[in-house]
Structures are given as C-alpha cells and as structure tokens.
PDB file of C-alpha atoms in Angstrom:
ATOM      1  CA  MET D 197      15.753   3.778 -15.494  1.00  0.00           C
ATOM      2  CA  SER D 198      12.010   3.645 -13.640  1.00  0.00           C
ATOM      3  CA  ALA D 199      11.821   5.893 -10.361  1.00  0.00           C
ATOM      4  CA  GLN D 200      11.328   4.615  -7.103  1.00  0.00           C
ATOM      5  CA  ILE D 201       8.940   7.333  -5.717  1.00  0.00           C
ATOM      6  CA  THR D 202       6.691   9.612  -7.260  1.00  0.00           C
ATOM      7  CA  ASP D 203       5.000  12.901  -6.550  1.00  0.00           C
ATOM      8  CA  SER D 204       1.314  12.223  -8.010  1.00  0.00           C
ATOM      9  CA  ILE D 205      -1.258   9.927  -5.295  1.00  0.00           C
ATOM     10  CA  LEU D 206      -4.400   8.831  -6.170  1.00  0.00           C
ATOM     11  CA  MET D 207      -6.422   8.760  -2.831  1.00  0.00           C
ATOM     12  CA  VAL D 208     -10.162   8.178  -2.458  1.00  0.00           C
ATOM     13  CA  ARG D 209     -12.948   9.905  -0.420  1.00  0.00           C
ATOM     14  CA  PRO D 210     -14.743   7.602   1.388  1.00  0.00           C
ATOM     15  CA  ALA D 211     -18.167   7.848   1.178  1.00  0.00           C
ATOM     16  CA  ASN D 212     -19.339   4.516   3.555  1.00  0.00           C
ATOM     17  CA  PHE D 213     -15.808   4.063   5.742  1.00  0.00           C
ATOM     18  CA  GLY D 214     -16.248   1.341   8.177  1.00  0.00           C
ATOM     19  CA  PHE D 215     -16.050  -1.968   9.859  1.00  0.00           C
ATOM     20  CA  ASN D 216     -15.989  -4.549   7.441  1.00  0.00           C
ATOM     21  CA  GLU D 217     -16.632  -8.015   8.492  1.00  0.00           C
ATOM     22  CA  GLU D 218     -15.097  -9.844   5.315  1.00  0.00           C
ATOM     23  CA  THR D 219     -11.922  -8.739   5.459  1.00  0.00           C
ATOM     24  CA  ALA D 220     -11.210  -8.697   8.878  1.00  0.00           C
ATOM     25  CA  GLU D 221     -11.455 -12.545   7.916  1.00  0.00           C
ATOM     26  CA  ASN D 222      -8.633 -12.744   6.999  1.00  0.00           C
ATOM     27  CA  ASN D 223      -6.825  -8.941   8.630  1.00  0.00           C
ATOM     28  CA  ALA D 224      -5.458  -9.238  12.395  1.00  0.00           C
ATOM     29  CA  PHE D 225      -5.611  -5.376  12.534  1.00  0.00           C
ATOM     30  CA  GLN D 226      -8.550  -4.657  12.078  1.00  0.00           C
ATOM     31  CA  SER D 227     -10.888  -4.305  15.440  1.00  0.00           C
ATOM     32  CA  ASN D 228     -14.224  -3.280  15.812  1.00  0.00           C
ATOM     33  CA  ASP D 229     -16.041  -2.130  19.096  1.00  0.00           C
ATOM     34  CA  ASP D 230     -19.527  -0.032  19.600  1.00  0.00           C
ATOM     35  CA  SER D 231     -17.585   2.392  21.335  1.00  0.00           C
ATOM     36  CA  ILE D 232     -18.638   5.117  18.313  1.00  0.00           C
ATOM     37  CA  SER D 233     -21.712   4.828  16.189  1.00  0.00           C
ATOM     38  CA  GLN D 234     -21.162   3.794  12.591  1.00  0.00           C
ATOM     39  CA  GLN D 235     -22.337   7.416  12.032  1.00  0.00           C
ATOM     40  CA  GLN D 236     -19.348   8.487  14.260  1.00  0.00           C
ATOM     41  CA  ILE D 237     -16.560   6.392  12.191  1.00  0.00           C
ATOM     42  CA  LYS D 238     -17.824   7.352   8.814  1.00  0.00           C
ATOM     43  CA  GLU D 239     -17.409  11.257  10.083  1.00  0.00           C
ATOM     44  CA  LYS D 240     -14.208  10.579  12.298  1.00  0.00           C
ATOM     45  CA  ALA D 241     -12.325   8.379   8.624  1.00  0.00           C
ATOM     46  CA  ILE D 242     -13.006  11.458   6.144  1.00  0.00           C
ATOM     47  CA  ALA D 243     -11.506  13.946   8.663  1.00  0.00           C
ATOM     48  CA  GLU D 244      -8.434  11.867   8.861  1.00  0.00           C
ATOM     49  CA  PHE D 245      -8.772  11.944   5.060  1.00  0.00           C
ATOM     50  CA  ASP D 246      -9.340  15.461   4.251  1.00  0.00           C
ATOM     51  CA  ASP D 247      -6.297  16.226   7.140  1.00  0.00           C
ATOM     52  CA  PHE D 248      -3.915  13.742   4.918  1.00  0.00           C
ATOM     53  CA  VAL D 249      -4.887  15.068   1.703  1.00  0.00           C
ATOM     54  CA  SER D 250      -4.333  18.976   3.548  1.00  0.00           C
ATOM     55  CA  ILE D 251      -0.800  18.121   4.455  1.00  0.00           C
ATOM     56  CA  LEU D 252       0.510  16.221   1.858  1.00  0.00           C
ATOM     57  CA  ARG D 253      -0.599  19.041  -0.744  1.00  0.00           C
ATOM     58  CA  GLN D 254       0.664  21.898   1.990  1.00  0.00           C
ATOM     59  CA  ASN D 255       4.846  19.899   0.826  1.00  0.00           C
ATOM     60  CA  GLY D 256       3.975  19.853  -2.651  1.00  0.00           C
ATOM     61  CA  ILE D 257       2.895  16.842  -3.186  1.00  0.00           C
ATOM     62  CA  ASN D 258       0.483  15.636  -6.388  1.00  0.00           C
ATOM     63  CA  VAL D 259      -2.552  14.503  -4.687  1.00  0.00           C
ATOM     64  CA  ILE D 260      -5.500  13.768  -7.018  1.00  0.00           C
ATOM     65  CA  VAL D 261      -8.504  12.776  -4.772  1.00  0.00           C
ATOM     66  CA  ALA D 262     -11.110  10.898  -6.510  1.00  0.00           C
ATOM     67  CA  ASN D 263     -15.126  10.797  -4.995  1.00  0.00           C
ATOM     68  CA  ASP D 264     -16.012   7.316  -3.950  1.00  0.00           C
ATOM     69  CA  SER D 265     -19.681   6.765  -4.802  1.00  0.00           C
ATOM     70  CA  GLU D 266     -22.575   6.489  -2.386  1.00  0.00           C
ATOM     71  CA  SER D 267     -24.184   3.181  -3.864  1.00  0.00           C
ATOM     72  CA  PRO D 268     -22.710   0.565  -3.734  1.00  0.00           C
ATOM     73  CA  HIS D 269     -21.705   0.862  -0.279  1.00  0.00           C
ATOM     74  CA  LYS D 270     -17.899   0.055   0.006  1.00  0.00           C
ATOM     75  CA  PRO D 271     -16.443   0.453   3.582  1.00  0.00           C
ATOM     76  CA  ASP D 272     -12.706   0.153   2.496  1.00  0.00           C
ATOM     77  CA  ALA D 273     -12.595   2.334  -1.218  1.00  0.00           C
ATOM     78  CA  ILE D 274     -10.603   4.436   1.420  1.00  0.00           C
ATOM     79  CA  PHE D 275      -7.410   1.703  -0.199  1.00  0.00           C
ATOM     80  CA  PRO D 276      -6.824   2.271  -4.061  1.00  0.00           C
ATOM     81  CA  ASN D 277      -3.989   0.437  -3.978  1.00  0.00           C
ATOM     82  CA  ASN D 278      -5.092  -3.100  -3.687  1.00  0.00           C
ATOM     83  CA  TRP D 279      -7.377  -2.444  -6.853  1.00  0.00           C
ATOM     84  CA  ILE D 280      -5.133  -0.183  -9.272  1.00  0.00           C
ATOM     85  CA  THR D 281      -1.539   0.323 -10.411  1.00  0.00           C
ATOM     86  CA  PHE D 282      -0.166   2.442 -12.396  1.00  0.00           C
ATOM     87  CA  HIS D 283       2.996   2.132 -14.779  1.00  0.00           C
ATOM     88  CA  ASP D 284       5.570   4.415 -16.219  1.00  0.00           C
ATOM     89  CA  ASP D 285       4.849   2.497 -19.845  1.00  0.00           C
ATOM     90  CA  ALA D 286       1.477   4.352 -19.928  1.00  0.00           C
ATOM     91  CA  SER D 287      -0.295   1.435 -18.761  1.00  0.00           C
ATOM     92  CA  ILE D 288      -2.118   0.057 -15.114  1.00  0.00           C
ATOM     93  CA  VAL D 289      -3.185  -3.305 -13.869  1.00  0.00           C
ATOM     94  CA  THR D 290      -6.599  -3.966 -12.250  1.00  0.00           C
ATOM     95  CA  TYR D 291      -6.851  -7.023  -9.221  1.00  0.00           C
ATOM     96  CA  PRO D 292      -8.689  -9.387  -7.896  1.00  0.00           C
ATOM     97  CA  MET D 293      -9.689  -8.319  -5.129  1.00  0.00           C
ATOM     98  CA  ASN D 294     -10.385 -11.756  -2.395  1.00  0.00           C
ATOM     99  CA  ALA D 295     -13.684  -9.845  -0.609  1.00  0.00           C
ATOM    100  CA  PRO D 296     -16.323  -9.844  -2.773  1.00  0.00           C
ATOM    101  CA  VAL D 297     -17.030  -6.042  -1.276  1.00  0.00           C
ATOM    102  CA  ARG D 298     -14.140  -4.566  -2.005  1.00  0.00           C
ATOM    103  CA  ARG D 299     -13.873  -5.751  -5.944  1.00  0.00           C
ATOM    104  CA  LEU D 300     -17.374  -2.915  -6.547  1.00  0.00           C
ATOM    105  CA  GLU D 301     -14.150  -0.533  -6.075  1.00  0.00           C
ATOM    106  CA  ARG D 302     -12.980  -0.990  -9.057  1.00  0.00           C
ATOM    107  CA  SER D 303     -13.679   1.837 -10.910  1.00  0.00           C
ATOM    108  CA  GLU D 304     -13.952   3.013 -14.601  1.00  0.00           C
ATOM    109  CA  SER D 305     -14.893   6.731 -13.714  1.00  0.00           C
ATOM    110  CA  ILE D 306     -12.244   6.542 -11.642  1.00  0.00           C
ATOM    111  CA  ILE D 307      -9.628   5.341 -14.276  1.00  0.00           C
ATOM    112  CA  ASN D 308     -11.206   7.967 -16.739  1.00  0.00           C
ATOM    113  CA  GLN D 309     -10.421  10.632 -14.221  1.00  0.00           C
ATOM    114  CA  ILE D 310      -6.938   9.786 -13.928  1.00  0.00           C
ATOM    115  CA  ASN D 311      -6.501   9.282 -17.859  1.00  0.00           C
ATOM    116  CA  THR D 312      -7.477  13.454 -17.946  1.00  0.00           C
ATOM    117  CA  ASN D 313      -4.252  13.762 -17.288  1.00  0.00           C
ATOM    118  CA  PHE D 314      -1.844  11.260 -17.694  1.00  0.00           C
ATOM    119  CA  ARG D 315      -1.985   8.955 -20.854  1.00  0.00           C
ATOM    120  CA  ILE D 316      -2.988   5.440 -19.888  1.00  0.00           C
ATOM    121  CA  GLU D 317      -2.581   3.394 -22.797  1.00  0.00           C
ATOM    122  CA  LYS D 318      -2.959  -0.543 -21.635  1.00  0.00           C
ATOM    123  CA  ARG D 319      -4.652  -2.031 -19.207  1.00  0.00           C
ATOM    124  CA  HIS D 320      -3.600  -5.141 -18.076  1.00  0.00           C
ATOM    125  CA  HIS D 321      -7.150  -7.376 -16.064  1.00  0.00           C
ATOM    126  CA  LEU D 322      -6.430  -9.467 -13.379  1.00  0.00           C
ATOM    127  CA  GLU D 323     -10.025  -9.444 -12.145  1.00  0.00           C
ATOM    128  CA  SER D 324     -11.504 -12.373 -14.006  1.00  0.00           C
ATOM    129  CA  PHE D 325      -9.032 -14.948 -11.275  1.00  0.00           C
ATOM    130  CA  GLU D 326     -11.624 -14.177  -9.181  1.00  0.00           C
ATOM    131  CA  GLN D 327     -13.930 -16.934  -9.928  1.00  0.00           C
ATOM    132  CA  ASP D 328     -10.998 -19.081  -9.808  1.00  0.00           C
ATOM    133  CA  ASN D 329     -10.699 -17.584  -6.389  1.00  0.00           C
ATOM    134  CA  LEU D 330      -6.978 -16.338  -7.085  1.00  0.00           C
ATOM    135  CA  PHE D 331      -6.089 -12.616  -5.929  1.00  0.00           C
ATOM    136  CA  LEU D 332      -3.446 -10.455  -5.847  1.00  0.00           C
ATOM    137  CA  GLU D 333      -3.965  -7.342  -3.966  1.00  0.00           C
ATOM    138  CA  GLY D 334      -1.622  -5.211  -6.033  1.00  0.00           C
ATOM    139  CA  THR D 335       0.688  -2.990  -4.110  1.00  0.00           C
ATOM    140  CA  GLY D 336      -0.495  -4.107  -0.771  1.00  0.00           C
ATOM    141  CA  SER D 337       0.507  -7.545  -1.687  1.00  0.00           C
ATOM    142  CA  MET D 338       3.690  -6.297  -3.425  1.00  0.00           C
ATOM    143  CA  ILE D 339       6.557  -4.299  -2.927  1.00  0.00           C
ATOM    144  CA  ILE D 340       8.288  -3.358  -5.960  1.00  0.00           C
ATOM    145  CA  ASP D 341      11.321  -2.505  -6.447  1.00  0.00           C
ATOM    146  CA  ARG D 342      10.846  -0.279  -9.908  1.00  0.00           C
ATOM    147  CA  PRO D 343      14.563   0.781 -10.917  1.00  0.00           C
ATOM    148  CA  ASN D 344      16.045  -3.051  -9.794  1.00  0.00           C
ATOM    149  CA  GLN D 345      12.988  -4.814 -11.508  1.00  0.00           C
ATOM    150  CA  ILE D 346      11.936  -7.001  -7.964  1.00  0.00           C
ATOM    151  CA  VAL D 347       8.659  -7.271  -6.285  1.00  0.00           C
ATOM    152  CA  TYR D 348       8.893  -9.013  -2.816  1.00  0.00           C
ATOM    153  CA  ALA D 349       5.766 -10.704  -1.873  1.00  0.00           C
ATOM    154  CA  CYS D 350       4.631 -12.505   1.161  1.00  0.00           C
ATOM    155  CA  ILE D 351       2.189 -15.874   0.008  1.00  0.00           C
ATOM    156  CA  GLY D 352      -0.648 -15.858   1.405  1.00  0.00           C
ATOM    157  CA  PRO D 353      -4.912 -16.013   0.850  1.00  0.00           C
ATOM    158  CA  ARG D 354      -4.436 -12.949  -0.882  1.00  0.00           C
ATOM    159  CA  THR D 355      -1.201 -13.046  -2.544  1.00  0.00           C
ATOM    160  CA  ASP D 356      -1.058 -15.588  -5.302  1.00  0.00           C
ATOM    161  CA  GLU D 357       1.996 -17.040  -6.602  1.00  0.00           C
ATOM    162  CA  GLU D 358       0.391 -17.552  -9.713  1.00  0.00           C
ATOM    163  CA  LEU D 359      -0.236 -14.432 -10.407  1.00  0.00           C
ATOM    164  CA  LEU D 360       2.696 -12.693  -8.835  1.00  0.00           C
ATOM    165  CA  ASP D 361       4.510 -14.113 -11.342  1.00  0.00           C
ATOM    166  CA  LYS D 362       1.932 -13.260 -13.905  1.00  0.00           C
ATOM    167  CA  PHE D 363       2.389  -9.261 -13.007  1.00  0.00           C
ATOM    168  CA  CYS D 364       5.876  -9.867 -12.834  1.00  0.00           C
ATOM    169  CA  GLN D 365       6.433 -10.766 -16.977  1.00  0.00           C
ATOM    170  CA  PHE D 366       3.799  -8.014 -17.399  1.00  0.00           C
ATOM    171  CA  TYR D 367       6.883  -6.008 -16.724  1.00  0.00           C
ATOM    172  CA  ASP D 368       9.641  -8.350 -16.519  1.00  0.00           C
ATOM    173  CA  TYR D 369      10.501  -8.242 -12.410  1.00  0.00           C
ATOM    174  CA  GLN D 370      12.192 -10.930 -10.520  1.00  0.00           C
ATOM    175  CA  PRO D 371       9.396 -12.307  -8.087  1.00  0.00           C
ATOM    176  CA  VAL D 372      11.085 -12.502  -4.464  1.00  0.00           C
ATOM    177  CA  THR D 373       8.665 -14.464  -2.123  1.00  0.00           C
ATOM    178  CA  PHE D 374       8.320 -15.667   1.211  1.00  0.00           C
ATOM    179  CA  LYS D 375       5.900 -16.555   4.302  1.00  0.00           C
ATOM    180  CA  ALA D 376       5.462 -14.290   6.893  1.00  0.00           C
ATOM    181  CA  VAL D 377       3.635 -14.179   9.895  1.00  0.00           C
ATOM    182  CA  ASP D 378       2.558 -12.446  13.250  1.00  0.00           C
ATOM    183  CA  SER D 379       3.635 -13.239  16.764  1.00  0.00           C
ATOM    184  CA  ASN D 380       0.328 -15.367  16.866  1.00  0.00           C
ATOM    185  CA  GLY D 381       1.590 -17.325  13.904  1.00  0.00           C
ATOM    186  CA  LYS D 382      -1.286 -15.743  11.725  1.00  0.00           C
ATOM    187  CA  ASP D 383      -0.600 -15.272   7.923  1.00  0.00           C
ATOM    188  CA  ILE D 384      -0.235 -11.493   7.305  1.00  0.00           C
ATOM    189  CA  TYR D 385      -2.902 -10.192   5.450  1.00  0.00           C
ATOM    190  CA  HIS D 386      -0.843  -8.490   2.984  1.00  0.00           C
ATOM    191  CA  THR D 387       3.162  -7.312   2.224  1.00  0.00           C
ATOM    192  CA  ASN D 388       2.891  -3.977   2.944  1.00  0.00           C
ATOM    193  CA  VAL D 389       2.459  -3.433   6.574  1.00  0.00           C
ATOM    194  CA  LEU D 390       5.495  -5.736   6.900  1.00  0.00           C
ATOM    195  CA  MET D 391       7.818  -4.053   4.664  1.00  0.00           C
ATOM    196  CA  ALA D 392       8.475  -0.494   3.153  1.00  0.00           C
ATOM    197  CA  LEU D 393      11.403   0.558   0.723  1.00  0.00           C
ATOM    198  CA  GLY D 394      12.331   3.629  -0.329  1.00  0.00           C
ATOM    199  CA  GLU D 395      14.523   5.219  -2.445  1.00  0.00           C
ATOM    200  CA  GLU D 396      18.465   4.492  -0.414  1.00  0.00           C
ATOM    201  CA  PHE D 397      16.553   2.380   2.664  1.00  0.00           C
ATOM    202  CA  VAL D 398      14.258  -0.457   3.739  1.00  0.00           C
ATOM    203  CA  ILE D 399      11.700  -0.803   6.231  1.00  0.00           C
ATOM    204  CA  ILE D 400      11.228  -3.966   7.234  1.00  0.00           C
ATOM    205  CA  CYS D 401      10.019  -6.755  10.162  1.00  0.00           C
ATOM    206  CA  LEU D 402      12.182  -9.344   9.808  1.00  0.00           C
ATOM    207  CA  ASP D 403      10.787 -11.039  12.638  1.00  0.00           C
ATOM    208  CA  THR D 404       7.647 -12.048  10.636  1.00  0.00           C
ATOM    209  CA  ILE D 405       9.605 -14.548   7.542  1.00  0.00           C
ATOM    210  CA  SER D 406      10.374 -17.249  10.029  1.00  0.00           C
ATOM    211  CA  ASP D 407      11.833 -19.353   7.365  1.00  0.00           C
ATOM    212  CA  LEU D 408      15.652 -18.979   7.727  1.00  0.00           C
ATOM    213  CA  ASP D 409      16.492 -19.209   4.205  1.00  0.00           C
ATOM    214  CA  GLU D 410      13.523 -16.946   3.545  1.00  0.00           C
ATOM    215  CA  ARG D 411      14.625 -14.565   5.686  1.00  0.00           C
ATOM    216  CA  ASN D 412      18.265 -14.145   4.451  1.00  0.00           C
ATOM    217  CA  ASN D 413      17.599 -14.670   0.879  1.00  0.00           C
ATOM    218  CA  VAL D 414      15.352 -11.353   1.527  1.00  0.00           C
ATOM    219  CA  ILE D 415      18.526  -9.454   2.944  1.00  0.00           C
ATOM    220  CA  GLU D 416      20.734 -10.384   0.934  1.00  0.00           C
ATOM    221  CA  ILE D 417      18.568  -9.799  -2.314  1.00  0.00           C
ATOM    222  CA  LEU D 418      18.292  -6.195  -0.459  1.00  0.00           C
ATOM    223  CA  GLU D 419      21.523  -5.971   0.672  1.00  0.00           C
ATOM    224  CA  SER D 420      22.621  -6.410  -3.261  1.00  0.00           C
ATOM    225  CA  THR D 421      20.371  -3.467  -4.211  1.00  0.00           C
ATOM    226  CA  GLU D 422      22.527  -1.100  -1.542  1.00  0.00           C
ATOM    227  CA  LYS D 423      19.437  -0.506   0.133  1.00  0.00           C
ATOM    228  CA  GLU D 424      20.253  -0.084   3.984  1.00  0.00           C
ATOM    229  CA  ILE D 425      17.840  -2.231   6.364  1.00  0.00           C
ATOM    230  CA  ILE D 426      16.102  -0.751   9.172  1.00  0.00           C
ATOM    231  CA  GLU D 427      14.976  -3.305  11.305  1.00  0.00           C
ATOM    232  CA  ILE D 428      11.159  -3.233  12.880  1.00  0.00           C
ATOM    233  CA  THR D 429       9.852  -5.199  16.019  1.00  0.00           C
ATOM    234  CA  LEU D 430       6.689  -7.358  15.344  1.00  0.00           C
ATOM    235  CA  ASP D 431       4.727  -4.678  17.598  1.00  0.00           C
ATOM    236  CA  GLN D 432       6.086  -1.727  15.661  1.00  0.00           C
ATOM    237  CA  MET D 433       4.709  -3.669  12.825  1.00  0.00           C
ATOM    238  CA  MET D 434       1.392  -4.325  14.662  1.00  0.00           C
ATOM    239  CA  SER D 435       1.524  -0.112  14.708  1.00  0.00           C
ATOM    240  CA  PHE D 436       1.501   0.063  11.666  1.00  0.00           C
ATOM    241  CA  ALA D 437       5.410   0.952  11.282  1.00  0.00           C
ATOM    242  CA  GLY D 438       5.636  -1.354   8.273  1.00  0.00           C
ATOM    243  CA  ASN D 439       2.904   0.702   6.402  1.00  0.00           C
ATOM    244  CA  MET D 440       5.043   3.759   5.321  1.00  0.00           C
ATOM    245  CA  LEU D 441       5.655   5.436   1.563  1.00  0.00           C
ATOM    246  CA  GLN D 442       8.243   7.248   0.384  1.00  0.00           C
ATOM    247  CA  VAL D 443       6.910   9.862  -1.777  1.00  0.00           C
ATOM    248  CA  LYS D 444       8.352  13.341  -3.219  1.00  0.00           C
ATOM    249  CA  ASN D 445       7.230  16.706  -4.035  1.00  0.00           C
ATOM    250  CA  LYS D 446       6.962  19.282  -7.217  1.00  0.00           C
ATOM    251  CA  ASP D 447      11.134  20.207  -5.952  1.00  0.00           C
ATOM    252  CA  GLY D 448      12.142  16.791  -5.825  1.00  0.00           C
ATOM    253  CA  LYS D 449      12.148  16.974  -2.364  1.00  0.00           C
ATOM    254  CA  THR D 450      11.596  13.403  -0.668  1.00  0.00           C
ATOM    255  CA  PHE D 451       8.998  12.514   2.719  1.00  0.00           C
ATOM    256  CA  LEU D 452       8.537   8.766   4.197  1.00  0.00           C
ATOM    257  CA  VAL D 453       4.943   9.344   5.051  1.00  0.00           C
ATOM    258  CA  MET D 454       3.273   6.920   7.539  1.00  0.00           C
ATOM    259  CA  SER D 455       0.490   7.534  10.547  1.00  0.00           C
ATOM    260  CA  GLU D 456       1.157   9.064  13.610  1.00  0.00           C
ATOM    261  CA  GLN D 457       0.723   5.644  15.881  1.00  0.00           C
ATOM    262  CA  ALA D 458       3.379   4.631  13.262  1.00  0.00           C
ATOM    263  CA  PHE D 459       5.857   7.663  13.824  1.00  0.00           C
ATOM    264  CA  LYS D 460       5.332   7.231  17.645  1.00  0.00           C
ATOM    265  CA  SER D 461       6.277   3.408  17.851  1.00  0.00           C
ATOM    266  CA  LEU D 462       9.656   4.279  16.176  1.00  0.00           C
ATOM    267  CA  ASP D 463      12.767   4.783  18.879  1.00  0.00           C
ATOM    268  CA  GLN D 464      15.009   7.545  18.343  1.00  0.00           C
ATOM    269  CA  ASP D 465      17.958   5.383  16.674  1.00  0.00           C
ATOM    270  CA  GLN D 466      14.801   4.317  13.763  1.00  0.00           C
ATOM    271  CA  ILE D 467      14.269   7.495  13.439  1.00  0.00           C
ATOM    272  CA  ASP D 468      17.861   8.962  12.649  1.00  0.00           C
ATOM    273  CA  GLN D 469      18.440   5.958  10.580  1.00  0.00           C
ATOM    274  CA  ILE D 470      15.419   7.451   8.384  1.00  0.00           C
ATOM    275  CA  GLU D 471      16.300  11.240   7.838  1.00  0.00           C
ATOM    276  CA  GLN D 472      19.417  10.276   6.881  1.00  0.00           C
ATOM    277  CA  TYR D 473      17.886   9.885   3.979  1.00  0.00           C
ATOM    278  CA  THR D 474      14.396  11.282   4.089  1.00  0.00           C
ATOM    279  CA  SER D 475      11.762  13.683   5.822  1.00  0.00           C
ATOM    280  CA  ILE D 476       9.187  12.176   8.059  1.00  0.00           C
ATOM    281  CA  LEU D 477       5.060  13.443   7.305  1.00  0.00           C
ATOM    282  CA  SER D 478       3.439  12.094  10.124  1.00  0.00           C
ATOM    283  CA  ILE D 479      -0.395  12.098   9.954  1.00  0.00           C
ATOM    284  CA  PRO D 480      -3.232  10.827  12.929  1.00  0.00           C
ATOM    285  CA  LEU D 481      -5.185   7.766  10.876  1.00  0.00           C
ATOM    286  CA  TYR D 482      -6.326   6.815  14.248  1.00  0.00           C
ATOM    287  CA  THR D 483      -9.708   5.765  13.209  1.00  0.00           C
ATOM    288  CA  ILE D 484      -8.985   4.720   9.831  1.00  0.00           C
ATOM    289  CA  GLU D 485      -5.717   1.929  10.930  1.00  0.00           C
ATOM    290  CA  LYS D 486      -8.788   1.052  14.512  1.00  0.00           C
ATOM    291  CA  TYR D 487     -11.455  -0.317  11.952  1.00  0.00           C
ATOM    292  CA  GLY D 488     -10.221  -0.511   8.150  1.00  0.00           C
ATOM    293  CA  GLY D 489      -7.028  -2.303   9.233  1.00  0.00           C
ATOM    294  CA  GLY D 490      -4.844  -0.186   6.856  1.00  0.00           C
ATOM    295  CA  SER D 491      -2.540   2.853   7.438  1.00  0.00           C
ATOM    296  CA  ALA D 492      -1.143   5.405   5.247  1.00  0.00           C
ATOM    297  CA  ARG D 493       0.865   3.462   3.050  1.00  0.00           C
ATOM    298  CA  CYS D 494      -2.622   1.238   1.683  1.00  0.00           C
ATOM    299  CA  MET D 495      -4.461   4.965   1.054  1.00  0.00           C
ATOM    300  CA  MET D 496      -1.844   5.877  -1.739  1.00  0.00           C
ATOM    301  CA  ALA D 497      -1.719   5.009  -4.907  1.00  0.00           C
ATOM    302  CA  GLU D 498       1.524   6.126  -6.711  1.00  0.00           C
ATOM    303  CA  ILE D 499       0.938   7.608 -10.392  1.00  0.00           C
ATOM    304  CA  PHE D 500       3.795   7.052 -12.697  1.00  0.00           C
ATOM    305  CA  LEU D 501       2.307   7.326 -15.587  1.00  0.00           C
ATOM    306  CA  PRO D 502       3.524   9.686 -18.224  1.00  0.00           C
ATOM    307  CA  LYS D 503       1.899  13.071 -18.069  1.00  0.00           C
ATOM    308  CA  ARG D 504      -0.303  14.378 -20.760  1.00  0.00           C
TER     309      ARG D 504
END
C-alpha cells in the first residue's frame, strides 16, 4: 500500500519572487501594494524560504533545495508542487499550467537533480494540453489520498475534469470532484487552499462546497476512509489554514507543516484535534503569502520515488 506522507521534499529557492499579475486574475489570496519595493519583496521571500528549509532540516526532514535560475524571470518558482508530482512507482507527472509565465517553471535540470538520488523510470506528460486551454496544476489542483487511491479536486479554471480523469487512470485512483467558492462567490483557485489531508485526519473548509449533495458526498467518502474531519471557517481558509502538509522525519515522527498566519488563525479546539495525531510546525511566511497567494503546502513538492 502507498504511504500518505513522505520524509523527502523538493523546494525551489526563488531567484525573482514577486507579485504575478497573470495568476492574480483567479487567485483571491494574492494582494499587491507599494508599501515595499520589488527588491525588498524578493529579499524578504528568500529569507522566509531559507528559514523554512532550516526549520524542516532541524526537525530531521530531508529537503532537496533546487535553485531557481535568474532567467527567464519566474515570480512563482517557489511553488513547485504545481508543475510536478513524484510517485512511488518511480514515475513523475508534469502538468499544464494556467498562467503562461508559470509554464517556464518546468525544469529538466530540477528533474535531473532529483534523479541523482531517486529513481525516475517513467514520465507522464500532460503539459501539451496547454494548447487546448486545459489545466491541471499538480497537488494544487489535487488532494491525493494515496493509500485509499482517491483524489479530491475542486473543478475550476485551473483544474480540468477531463485531465483529472487522465491522471486518475495513470494511478488507478477514484476522482471525487466538487465546486468550491469563497465568501464572495468566486471560484477557489486550488483545492489545496481549502483542504489538507493527513494520515488520520483532514482539515477542510466545508463551507466552500455550497452544493449540499457534493458536500455530503465528500464527507461520506472522508468518513469511509476513517479520517477525522477538522473543519475550518472561510476566514481561517483565507489565512491559509487549509494550506498545510503532513510530513515525517527520518525517525518516523510526523509533523503538520503550516504558516504562522495559518497557525494563529486556529482555535484551541482545532489545535488540540490536530495534536492528537501529529506535531505542528509553523513558519512565518507573510511576504510569500501576501504577494504569491500561496503558503507552506504550495512550497513543498513531496518525493515518493524509490531512493537509489
């Protein structure tokens, strides 16, 4: 049976992090102002990134850092989980990205870097669907329950149902789809901002799923896989409380990794529920969250490949 969590993470150290006009069109979590310069934004984001990597490594988690190239300019390179996933059958998938500038993030050199320590024997290419304006953005679009072979996905501009079905055919997964909107009725851009799946629990903003049949279906399937449902509010979701990832260290100890903003939004009951199952690691990511519209989970691409 496949493992749900891993001790090996790919992270990409940004060369030119910044606000991306292209992605802001359908990412309500991004904001931009002139309070600090572009250079300051970049420097603060790199400092947050380095701090994040340091905290993970101090806790025994294997982090492989790839350095983003200076050129071409890629403001969102810090979020590699959208363009690639790594699987325990020694396969990888590369994905079609909604924003043209984000397509530049797909990197053969990063794949080669991973291939030095892990076995890659097969690659599924989905990026050609960009020419048909069909998108599926990795574990942004998909919350994967590996042991139970289920994929949860909110269908929207960056998550096409036809491509989701293709992905599910690669790995014999069952898709569970729904429509999700924020408090303004706007499509939620990625499933991983409303939902985080651990080994024994799920953190989810059920209020985003306005269709009650779809909501009840999601609840039923989660309960059938014996996950404890830890609900978050729409306001907590906007503080990135759904954008978390459970990982483990080399000794098998597990952690739920989240941003400091996400942690501060949780109430004590929610913290107690989480800590029944796992330790919490929270990292200040305010610059990355504000200008990039993504948080801790988006920055980590899990590596499930067999080690060499």
